[in-house]
Amino acid sequence: MRLLIVGAPGAGKGTQSKLISEKLNIPHISTGDILRNEISSNSELGKKVKHFVDNGLLVPDDLIADVLLNEIKKEKYRNGYILDGFPRNINQVKIMEEKGILIDKVIFIDTSEEEIMKRITGRRVCQNCGQVYNIYYNPPKTENKCDKCSNNLVQREDDKEEVVRNRLKTFREATIPVIDYYSKKGILFRINGDKNFDDIKNEIFEVLGVK
Ligand code: AP5
């Protein structure tokens, strides 16, 4: 299965992608995670993209397309993938189609901006293993420590309120047209993202025909 998960920043794409990935044993590709890893390892790519990511701006299409194409050609994606974070504008849709990257179903996690602000301000991420928490909705057992590896939890650089506003603006202007495009193609399924973790997961599994 080749799935695309779309939604605004903080909508719950990463959270649900991981749950689907575990359930169906399909690998998850998050362009945001790849970029953050490059930035934290201070690689050449990381240096090029840091300014864009930190300010909630889209990384230039040619650069992010190379990142995705390099990743998706790996053997582990041969039987399917859960794509999270790409395509984010219509030009990226074109690039994907030209390169023959296929999508069977698109899941749109539609979360209100009020809920998004709460989720993003409460998000904490393990700086070692990347596990995501939320201090309001799914806090770690020990304050500020990862349940899995006991390392410190941090707030993402781009989770500051002003940057989140930019990310939401980018979503409205660039990514809503992508959602409209897949809706017209008849392969988009809208899920109410304001619900709790389990309800959203169950709705997605229903759309995917998974028990
Ligand atoms: P990216 O990492 O893709 O960020 P995003 O789209 O802004 O999404 P987030 O990771 O913020 O949120 P999410 O929807 O995954 O939410 P999560 O599950 O964590 O991209 C970052 C940047 O990289 C971009 O701004 C851009 O600069 C660059 N980039 C990436 N791809 C690009 C591309 N294709 N082109 C150009 N540039 C690109 O959940 C959020 C929080 O809510 C968590 O704390 C979670 O625990 C909590 N939560 C989740 N679900 C629920 C629920 N149901 N109830 C309560 N809490 C919940």
PDB file of C-alpha atoms and ligand atoms in Angstrom:
ATOM      1  CA  MET A   1       0.000   0.000   0.000  1.00  0.00           C
ATOM      2  CA  ARG A   2       1.243   3.490  -0.891  1.00  0.00           C
ATOM      3  CA  LEU A   3      -0.297   6.001   1.443  1.00  0.00           C
ATOM      4  CA  LEU A   4      -0.025   9.747   1.714  1.00  0.00           C
ATOM      5  CA  ILE A   5      -0.893  11.439   5.027  1.00  0.00           C
ATOM      6  CA  VAL A   6      -1.680  15.148   4.759  1.00  0.00           C
ATOM      7  CA  GLY A   7      -2.755  17.800   7.235  1.00  0.00           C
ATOM      8  CA  ALA A   8      -1.717  21.062   8.803  1.00  0.00           C
ATOM      9  CA  PRO A   9       1.354  21.309  11.047  1.00  0.00           C
ATOM     10  CA  GLY A  10       0.595  19.575  14.335  1.00  0.00           C
ATOM     11  CA  ALA A  11      -2.501  17.858  12.901  1.00  0.00           C
ATOM     12  CA  GLY A  12      -1.233  14.461  14.058  1.00  0.00           C
ATOM     13  CA  LYS A  13       0.321  13.151  10.818  1.00  0.00           C
ATOM     14  CA  GLY A  14       3.482  11.792  12.414  1.00  0.00           C
ATOM     15  CA  THR A  15       1.588  10.227  15.320  1.00  0.00           C
ATOM     16  CA  GLN A  16      -0.878   8.390  13.087  1.00  0.00           C
ATOM     17  CA  SER A  17       1.749   7.468  10.474  1.00  0.00           C
ATOM     18  CA  LYS A  18       3.705   5.627  13.175  1.00  0.00           C
ATOM     19  CA  LEU A  19       0.579   3.747  14.325  1.00  0.00           C
ATOM     20  CA  ILE A  20      -0.278   2.694  10.762  1.00  0.00           C
ATOM     21  CA  SER A  21       3.328   1.759  10.119  1.00  0.00           C
ATOM     22  CA  GLU A  22       3.408  -0.537  13.188  1.00  0.00           C
ATOM     23  CA  LYS A  23       0.042  -2.100  12.402  1.00  0.00           C
ATOM     24  CA  LEU A  24       0.634  -2.753   8.692  1.00  0.00           C
ATOM     25  CA  ASN A  25       4.391  -3.102   8.767  1.00  0.00           C
ATOM     26  CA  ILE A  26       4.810  -0.467   6.073  1.00  0.00           C
ATOM     27  CA  PRO A  27       7.747   1.965   6.410  1.00  0.00           C
ATOM     28  CA  HIS A  28       7.062   5.612   7.217  1.00  0.00           C
ATOM     29  CA  ILE A  29       8.866   8.414   5.352  1.00  0.00           C
ATOM     30  CA  SER A  30       8.710  11.822   7.038  1.00  0.00           C
ATOM     31  CA  THR A  31      10.511  14.540   5.088  1.00  0.00           C
ATOM     32  CA  GLY A  32      10.389  16.727   8.223  1.00  0.00           C
ATOM     33  CA  ASP A  33      12.161  14.034  10.294  1.00  0.00           C
ATOM     34  CA  ILE A  34      14.814  13.577   7.587  1.00  0.00           C
ATOM     35  CA  LEU A  35      15.471  17.337   7.483  1.00  0.00           C
ATOM     36  CA  ARG A  36      15.636  17.636  11.296  1.00  0.00           C
ATOM     37  CA  ASN A  37      18.133  14.748  11.426  1.00  0.00           C
ATOM     38  CA  GLU A  38      20.288  16.470   8.807  1.00  0.00           C
ATOM     39  CA  ILE A  39      20.132  19.730  10.775  1.00  0.00           C
ATOM     40  CA  SER A  40      21.058  18.106  14.080  1.00  0.00           C
ATOM     41  CA  SER A  41      24.004  16.283  12.492  1.00  0.00           C
ATOM     42  CA  ASN A  42      25.115  19.606  10.920  1.00  0.00           C
ATOM     43  CA  SER A  43      25.501  17.997   7.479  1.00  0.00           C
ATOM     44  CA  GLU A  44      25.882  20.060   4.273  1.00  0.00           C
ATOM     45  CA  LEU A  45      22.184  19.496   3.525  1.00  0.00           C
ATOM     46  CA  GLY A  46      21.315  20.395   7.129  1.00  0.00           C
ATOM     47  CA  LYS A  47      23.168  23.710   6.818  1.00  0.00           C
ATOM     48  CA  LYS A  48      21.303  24.521   3.587  1.00  0.00           C
ATOM     49  CA  VAL A  49      17.825  23.821   4.969  1.00  0.00           C
ATOM     50  CA  LYS A  50      18.102  25.063   8.572  1.00  0.00           C
ATOM     51  CA  HIS A  51      16.989  28.615   7.839  1.00  0.00           C
ATOM     52  CA  PHE A  52      13.838  27.418   6.029  1.00  0.00           C
ATOM     53  CA  VAL A  53      12.832  24.850   8.643  1.00  0.00           C
ATOM     54  CA  ASP A  54      13.506  27.128  11.630  1.00  0.00           C
ATOM     55  CA  ASN A  55      11.339  29.841  10.104  1.00  0.00           C
ATOM     56  CA  GLY A  56       8.459  27.629   9.011  1.00  0.00           C
ATOM     57  CA  LEU A  57       9.145  28.121   5.299  1.00  0.00           C
ATOM     58  CA  LEU A  58       9.131  25.423   2.645  1.00  0.00           C
ATOM     59  CA  VAL A  59      12.538  24.133   1.632  1.00  0.00           C
ATOM     60  CA  PRO A  60      13.064  24.758  -2.150  1.00  0.00           C
ATOM     61  CA  ASP A  61      11.339  22.118  -4.272  1.00  0.00           C
ATOM     62  CA  ASP A  62      14.476  20.846  -6.050  1.00  0.00           C
ATOM     63  CA  LEU A  63      16.273  20.284  -2.757  1.00  0.00           C
ATOM     64  CA  ILE A  64      13.413  18.466  -1.012  1.00  0.00           C
ATOM     65  CA  ALA A  65      12.644  16.440  -4.152  1.00  0.00           C
ATOM     66  CA  ASP A  66      16.246  15.136  -4.126  1.00  0.00           C
ATOM     67  CA  VAL A  67      15.853  14.240  -0.445  1.00  0.00           C
ATOM     68  CA  LEU A  68      12.675  12.283  -1.122  1.00  0.00           C
ATOM     69  CA  LEU A  69      13.942  10.560  -4.279  1.00  0.00           C
ATOM     70  CA  ASN A  70      17.128   9.439  -2.521  1.00  0.00           C
ATOM     71  CA  GLU A  71      15.105   7.960   0.316  1.00  0.00           C
ATOM     72  CA  ILE A  72      12.263   6.314  -1.567  1.00  0.00           C
ATOM     73  CA  LYS A  73      14.533   4.412  -3.948  1.00  0.00           C
ATOM     74  CA  LYS A  74      15.715   2.253  -1.018  1.00  0.00           C
ATOM     75  CA  GLU A  75      14.786  -1.422  -1.138  1.00  0.00           C
ATOM     76  CA  LYS A  76      12.680  -1.247   2.045  1.00  0.00           C
ATOM     77  CA  TYR A  77      10.040   0.872   0.264  1.00  0.00           C
ATOM     78  CA  ARG A  78       9.615  -1.545  -2.641  1.00  0.00           C
ATOM     79  CA  ASN A  79       6.311  -2.923  -1.329  1.00  0.00           C
ATOM     80  CA  GLY A  80       4.844   0.333  -0.084  1.00  0.00           C
ATOM     81  CA  TYR A  81       5.280   3.384   2.111  1.00  0.00           C
ATOM     82  CA  ILE A  82       3.510   5.943   4.254  1.00  0.00           C
ATOM     83  CA  LEU A  83       4.502   9.329   2.939  1.00  0.00           C
ATOM     84  CA  ASP A  84       4.256  12.200   5.451  1.00  0.00           C
ATOM     85  CA  GLY A  85       5.310  15.737   4.473  1.00  0.00           C
ATOM     86  CA  PHE A  86       5.641  15.428   0.687  1.00  0.00           C
ATOM     87  CA  PRO A  87       4.116  16.681  -1.613  1.00  0.00           C
ATOM     88  CA  ARG A  88       3.375  20.017   0.029  1.00  0.00           C
ATOM     89  CA  ASN A  89       2.589  22.076  -3.052  1.00  0.00           C
ATOM     90  CA  ILE A  90       1.339  21.452  -6.584  1.00  0.00           C
ATOM     91  CA  ASN A  91       4.823  21.598  -8.097  1.00  0.00           C
ATOM     92  CA  GLN A  92       5.912  18.772  -5.769  1.00  0.00           C
ATOM     93  CA  VAL A  93       2.883  16.744  -6.931  1.00  0.00           C
ATOM     94  CA  LYS A  94       4.105  17.194 -10.521  1.00  0.00           C
ATOM     95  CA  ILE A  95       7.654  16.164  -9.608  1.00  0.00           C
ATOM     96  CA  MET A  96       6.329  13.070  -7.880  1.00  0.00           C
ATOM     97  CA  GLU A  97       4.177  12.074 -10.819  1.00  0.00           C
ATOM     98  CA  GLU A  98       7.000  12.667 -13.305  1.00  0.00           C
ATOM     99  CA  LYS A  99       9.241  10.399 -11.240  1.00  0.00           C
ATOM    100  CA  GLY A 100       6.583   7.678 -11.103  1.00  0.00           C
ATOM    101  CA  ILE A 101       6.057   7.810  -7.329  1.00  0.00           C
ATOM    102  CA  LEU A 102       2.572   6.377  -6.871  1.00  0.00           C
ATOM    103  CA  ILE A 103      -0.106   7.043  -4.251  1.00  0.00           C
ATOM    104  CA  ASP A 104      -3.105   4.709  -3.724  1.00  0.00           C
ATOM    105  CA  LYS A 105      -4.915   6.587  -0.958  1.00  0.00           C
ATOM    106  CA  VAL A 106      -4.606   9.975   0.704  1.00  0.00           C
ATOM    107  CA  ILE A 107      -5.621  10.441   4.340  1.00  0.00           C
ATOM    108  CA  PHE A 108      -6.352  14.066   5.234  1.00  0.00           C
ATOM    109  CA  ILE A 109      -6.228  14.622   8.993  1.00  0.00           C
ATOM    110  CA  ASP A 110      -8.378  17.720   9.286  1.00  0.00           C
ATOM    111  CA  THR A 111      -7.610  19.400  12.624  1.00  0.00           C
ATOM    112  CA  SER A 112      -8.838  22.851  13.724  1.00  0.00           C
ATOM    113  CA  GLU A 113      -6.268  25.609  14.237  1.00  0.00           C
ATOM    114  CA  GLU A 114      -7.331  26.038  17.883  1.00  0.00           C
ATOM    115  CA  GLU A 115      -6.558  22.372  18.594  1.00  0.00           C
ATOM    116  CA  ILE A 116      -3.325  22.599  16.588  1.00  0.00           C
ATOM    117  CA  MET A 117      -1.966  25.458  18.704  1.00  0.00           C
ATOM    118  CA  LYS A 118      -2.571  23.417  21.866  1.00  0.00           C
ATOM    119  CA  ARG A 119      -0.948  20.316  20.399  1.00  0.00           C
ATOM    120  CA  ILE A 120       2.089  22.147  19.104  1.00  0.00           C
ATOM    121  CA  THR A 121       2.762  24.158  22.246  1.00  0.00           C
ATOM    122  CA  GLY A 122       2.479  20.933  24.259  1.00  0.00           C
ATOM    123  CA  ARG A 123       4.668  18.826  21.975  1.00  0.00           C
ATOM    124  CA  ARG A 124       7.965  17.512  23.344  1.00  0.00           C
ATOM    125  CA  VAL A 125      10.349  15.287  21.396  1.00  0.00           C
ATOM    126  CA  CYS A 126      13.082  12.965  22.651  1.00  0.00           C
ATOM    127  CA  GLN A 127      16.390  14.376  21.452  1.00  0.00           C
ATOM    128  CA  ASN A 128      17.807  10.857  21.239  1.00  0.00           C
ATOM    129  CA  CYS A 129      15.157   8.539  19.729  1.00  0.00           C
ATOM    130  CA  GLY A 130      12.635  11.061  18.355  1.00  0.00           C
ATOM    131  CA  GLN A 131       9.656   9.694  20.325  1.00  0.00           C
ATOM    132  CA  VAL A 132       6.915  12.370  20.401  1.00  0.00           C
ATOM    133  CA  TYR A 133       4.955  13.321  23.570  1.00  0.00           C
ATOM    134  CA  ASN A 134       2.456  15.972  24.500  1.00  0.00           C
ATOM    135  CA  ILE A 135       2.482  17.466  27.983  1.00  0.00           C
ATOM    136  CA  TYR A 136      -1.330  17.839  27.899  1.00  0.00           C
ATOM    137  CA  TYR A 137      -2.443  14.695  26.053  1.00  0.00           C
ATOM    138  CA  ASN A 138       0.226  12.022  26.396  1.00  0.00           C
ATOM    139  CA  PRO A 139       2.848  13.143  28.907  1.00  0.00           C
ATOM    140  CA  PRO A 140       5.932  11.041  29.663  1.00  0.00           C
ATOM    141  CA  LYS A 141       5.873   9.011  32.898  1.00  0.00           C
ATOM    142  CA  THR A 142       8.731  11.116  34.335  1.00  0.00           C
ATOM    143  CA  GLU A 143       8.654  14.824  33.582  1.00  0.00           C
ATOM    144  CA  ASN A 144      10.852  15.761  30.621  1.00  0.00           C
ATOM    145  CA  LYS A 145      12.352  12.248  30.243  1.00  0.00           C
ATOM    146  CA  CYS A 146      11.677   9.803  27.411  1.00  0.00           C
ATOM    147  CA  ASP A 147       9.795   6.644  28.519  1.00  0.00           C
ATOM    148  CA  LYS A 148      11.726   4.577  25.978  1.00  0.00           C
ATOM    149  CA  CYS A 149      15.345   5.701  26.399  1.00  0.00           C
ATOM    150  CA  SER A 150      15.330   8.114  29.424  1.00  0.00           C
ATOM    151  CA  ASN A 151      16.943  10.919  27.434  1.00  0.00           C
ATOM    152  CA  ASN A 152      15.805  14.546  27.713  1.00  0.00           C
ATOM    153  CA  LEU A 153      12.741  15.836  25.886  1.00  0.00           C
ATOM    154  CA  VAL A 154      13.026  19.112  23.984  1.00  0.00           C
ATOM    155  CA  GLN A 155      10.733  21.495  22.152  1.00  0.00           C
ATOM    156  CA  ARG A 156      11.208  21.717  18.367  1.00  0.00           C
ATOM    157  CA  GLU A 157      12.822  24.966  17.151  1.00  0.00           C
ATOM    158  CA  ASP A 158       9.912  25.532  14.765  1.00  0.00           C
ATOM    159  CA  ASP A 159       7.266  25.063  17.467  1.00  0.00           C
ATOM    160  CA  LYS A 160       7.500  28.689  18.632  1.00  0.00           C
ATOM    161  CA  GLU A 161       4.169  30.455  18.229  1.00  0.00           C
ATOM    162  CA  GLU A 162       5.314  32.926  15.553  1.00  0.00           C
ATOM    163  CA  VAL A 163       6.886  30.164  13.456  1.00  0.00           C
ATOM    164  CA  VAL A 164       3.762  28.015  13.831  1.00  0.00           C
ATOM    165  CA  ARG A 165       1.700  30.907  12.393  1.00  0.00           C
ATOM    166  CA  ASN A 166       4.023  30.916   9.332  1.00  0.00           C
ATOM    167  CA  ARG A 167       3.694  27.150   8.968  1.00  0.00           C
ATOM    168  CA  LEU A 168      -0.096  27.400   9.087  1.00  0.00           C
ATOM    169  CA  LYS A 169      -0.041  30.162   6.456  1.00  0.00           C
ATOM    170  CA  THR A 170       2.168  28.024   4.220  1.00  0.00           C
ATOM    171  CA  PHE A 171      -0.228  25.112   4.701  1.00  0.00           C
ATOM    172  CA  ARG A 172      -3.257  27.203   3.697  1.00  0.00           C
ATOM    173  CA  GLU A 173      -1.579  28.723   0.639  1.00  0.00           C
ATOM    174  CA  ALA A 174       0.515  25.839  -0.715  1.00  0.00           C
ATOM    175  CA  THR A 175      -0.869  22.556   0.640  1.00  0.00           C
ATOM    176  CA  ILE A 176      -4.660  23.070   0.537  1.00  0.00           C
ATOM    177  CA  PRO A 177      -4.439  22.995  -3.313  1.00  0.00           C
ATOM    178  CA  VAL A 178      -2.719  19.581  -3.016  1.00  0.00           C
ATOM    179  CA  ILE A 179      -5.619  18.342  -0.883  1.00  0.00           C
ATOM    180  CA  ASP A 180      -8.112  19.675  -3.467  1.00  0.00           C
ATOM    181  CA  TYR A 181      -6.164  17.937  -6.235  1.00  0.00           C
ATOM    182  CA  TYR A 182      -6.360  14.498  -4.587  1.00  0.00           C
ATOM    183  CA  SER A 183      -9.983  15.090  -3.607  1.00  0.00           C
ATOM    184  CA  LYS A 184     -10.851  15.647  -7.278  1.00  0.00           C
ATOM    185  CA  LYS A 185      -8.991  12.469  -8.163  1.00  0.00           C
ATOM    186  CA  GLY A 186     -11.334  10.634  -5.758  1.00  0.00           C
ATOM    187  CA  ILE A 187      -8.616   9.071  -3.599  1.00  0.00           C
ATOM    188  CA  LEU A 188      -8.771  11.429  -0.602  1.00  0.00           C
ATOM    189  CA  PHE A 189     -10.383  10.458   2.714  1.00  0.00           C
ATOM    190  CA  ARG A 190     -11.033  13.179   5.284  1.00  0.00           C
ATOM    191  CA  ILE A 191     -10.693  12.274   8.958  1.00  0.00           C
ATOM    192  CA  ASN A 192     -11.775  14.565  11.806  1.00  0.00           C
ATOM    193  CA  GLY A 193      -8.422  15.337  13.440  1.00  0.00           C
ATOM    194  CA  ASP A 194      -9.898  16.988  16.541  1.00  0.00           C
ATOM    195  CA  LYS A 195     -10.755  13.600  18.025  1.00  0.00           C
ATOM    196  CA  ASN A 196      -8.550  11.579  20.397  1.00  0.00           C
ATOM    197  CA  PHE A 197      -5.658   9.353  19.287  1.00  0.00           C
ATOM    198  CA  ASP A 198      -7.686   6.118  19.246  1.00  0.00           C
ATOM    199  CA  ASP A 199     -10.750   7.484  17.465  1.00  0.00           C
ATOM    200  CA  ILE A 200      -8.594   8.920  14.695  1.00  0.00           C
ATOM    201  CA  LYS A 201      -6.612   5.694  14.409  1.00  0.00           C
ATOM    202  CA  ASN A 202      -9.797   3.611  14.220  1.00  0.00           C
ATOM    203  CA  GLU A 203     -11.278   5.847  11.510  1.00  0.00           C
ATOM    204  CA  ILE A 204      -8.107   5.573   9.465  1.00  0.00           C
ATOM    205  CA  PHE A 205      -7.984   1.785   9.863  1.00  0.00           C
ATOM    206  CA  GLU A 206     -11.604   1.634   8.709  1.00  0.00           C
ATOM    207  CA  VAL A 207     -10.759   3.629   5.568  1.00  0.00           C
ATOM    208  CA  LEU A 208      -7.841   1.262   4.961  1.00  0.00           C
ATOM    209  CA  GLY A 209      -9.998  -1.801   5.571  1.00  0.00           C
ATOM    210  CA  VAL A 210      -7.818  -2.897   8.492  1.00  0.00           C
ATOM    211  CA  LYS A 211      -9.304  -4.660  11.554  1.00  0.00           C
TER     212      LYS A 211
HETATM  213  P1  AP5 B   1       7.114  18.527   9.164  1.00  0.00           P
HETATM  214  O1  AP5 B   1       7.956  17.816  10.138  1.00  0.00           O
HETATM  215  O2  AP5 B   1       6.456  17.753   8.073  1.00  0.00           O
HETATM  216  O3  AP5 B   1       6.097  19.389   9.990  1.00  0.00           O
HETATM  217  P2  AP5 B   1       4.569  19.679   9.888  1.00  0.00           P
HETATM  218  O4  AP5 B   1       3.845  19.313   8.652  1.00  0.00           O
HETATM  219  O5  AP5 B   1       4.515  21.114  10.253  1.00  0.00           O
HETATM  220  O6  AP5 B   1       3.971  18.670  10.891  1.00  0.00           O
HETATM  221  P3  AP5 B   1       4.371  18.397  12.358  1.00  0.00           P
HETATM  222  O7  AP5 B   1       5.525  17.461  12.422  1.00  0.00           O
HETATM  223  O8  AP5 B   1       4.508  19.700  13.123  1.00  0.00           O
HETATM  224  O9  AP5 B   1       3.046  17.782  12.936  1.00  0.00           O
HETATM  225  P4  AP5 B   1       2.308  16.390  12.756  1.00  0.00           P
HETATM  226  O10 AP5 B   1       1.084  16.585  11.933  1.00  0.00           O
HETATM  227  O11 AP5 B   1       3.239  15.294  12.368  1.00  0.00           O
HETATM  228  O12 AP5 B   1       1.830  16.236  14.282  1.00  0.00           O
HETATM  229  P5  AP5 B   1       2.288  15.223  15.438  1.00  0.00           P
HETATM  230  O13 AP5 B   1       1.825  13.853  15.118  1.00  0.00           O
HETATM  231  O14 AP5 B   1       3.712  15.435  15.820  1.00  0.00           O
HETATM  232  O15 AP5 B   1       7.956  19.681   8.423  1.00  0.00           O
HETATM  233  C1  AP5 B   1       8.767  20.581   9.144  1.00  0.00           C
HETATM  234  C2  AP5 B   1       9.428  21.551   8.181  1.00  0.00           C
HETATM  235  O16 AP5 B   1      10.269  20.831   7.244  1.00  0.00           O
HETATM  236  C3  AP5 B   1       8.501  22.388   7.284  1.00  0.00           C
HETATM  237  O17 AP5 B   1       8.013  23.542   7.946  1.00  0.00           O
HETATM  238  C4  AP5 B   1       9.433  22.719   6.106  1.00  0.00           C
HETATM  239  O18 AP5 B   1      10.307  23.767   6.455  1.00  0.00           O
HETATM  240  C5  AP5 B   1      10.253  21.445   5.946  1.00  0.00           C
HETATM  241  N1  AP5 B   1       9.651  20.487   4.977  1.00  0.00           N
HETATM  242  C6  AP5 B   1       9.218  19.216   5.236  1.00  0.00           C
HETATM  243  N2  AP5 B   1       8.704  18.645   4.111  1.00  0.00           N
HETATM  244  C7  AP5 B   1       8.828  19.570   3.130  1.00  0.00           C
HETATM  245  C8  AP5 B   1       8.451  19.597   1.754  1.00  0.00           C
HETATM  246  N3  AP5 B   1       7.855  18.560   1.150  1.00  0.00           N
HETATM  247  N4  AP5 B   1       8.726  20.727   1.037  1.00  0.00           N
HETATM  248  C9  AP5 B   1       9.346  21.779   1.601  1.00  0.00           C
HETATM  249  N5  AP5 B   1       9.702  21.826   2.900  1.00  0.00           N
HETATM  250  C10 AP5 B   1       9.449  20.736   3.665  1.00  0.00           C
HETATM  251  O19 AP5 B   1       1.345  15.780  16.625  1.00  0.00           O
HETATM  252  C11 AP5 B   1       1.556  17.079  17.164  1.00  0.00           C
HETATM  253  C12 AP5 B   1       1.389  17.019  18.698  1.00  0.00           C
HETATM  254  O20 AP5 B   1       0.009  16.707  18.998  1.00  0.00           O
HETATM  255  C13 AP5 B   1       2.226  15.952  19.397  1.00  0.00           C
HETATM  256  O21 AP5 B   1       2.604  16.437  20.658  1.00  0.00           O
HETATM  257  C14 AP5 B   1       1.242  14.763  19.568  1.00  0.00           C
HETATM  258  O22 AP5 B   1       1.557  13.982  20.691  1.00  0.00           O
HETATM  259  C15 AP5 B   1      -0.084  15.494  19.733  1.00  0.00           C
HETATM  260  N6  AP5 B   1      -1.235  14.783  19.168  1.00  0.00           N
HETATM  261  C16 AP5 B   1      -1.288  14.128  17.968  1.00  0.00           C
HETATM  262  N7  AP5 B   1      -2.523  13.606  17.767  1.00  0.00           N
HETATM  263  C17 AP5 B   1      -3.270  13.959  18.858  1.00  0.00           C
HETATM  264  C18 AP5 B   1      -4.630  13.748  19.255  1.00  0.00           C
HETATM  265  N8  AP5 B   1      -5.497  13.072  18.477  1.00  0.00           N
HETATM  266  N9  AP5 B   1      -5.051  14.252  20.422  1.00  0.00           N
HETATM  267  C19 AP5 B   1      -4.207  14.964  21.225  1.00  0.00           C
HETATM  268  N10 AP5 B   1      -2.904  15.198  20.904  1.00  0.00           N
HETATM  269  C20 AP5 B   1      -2.448  14.715  19.743  1.00  0.00           C
END
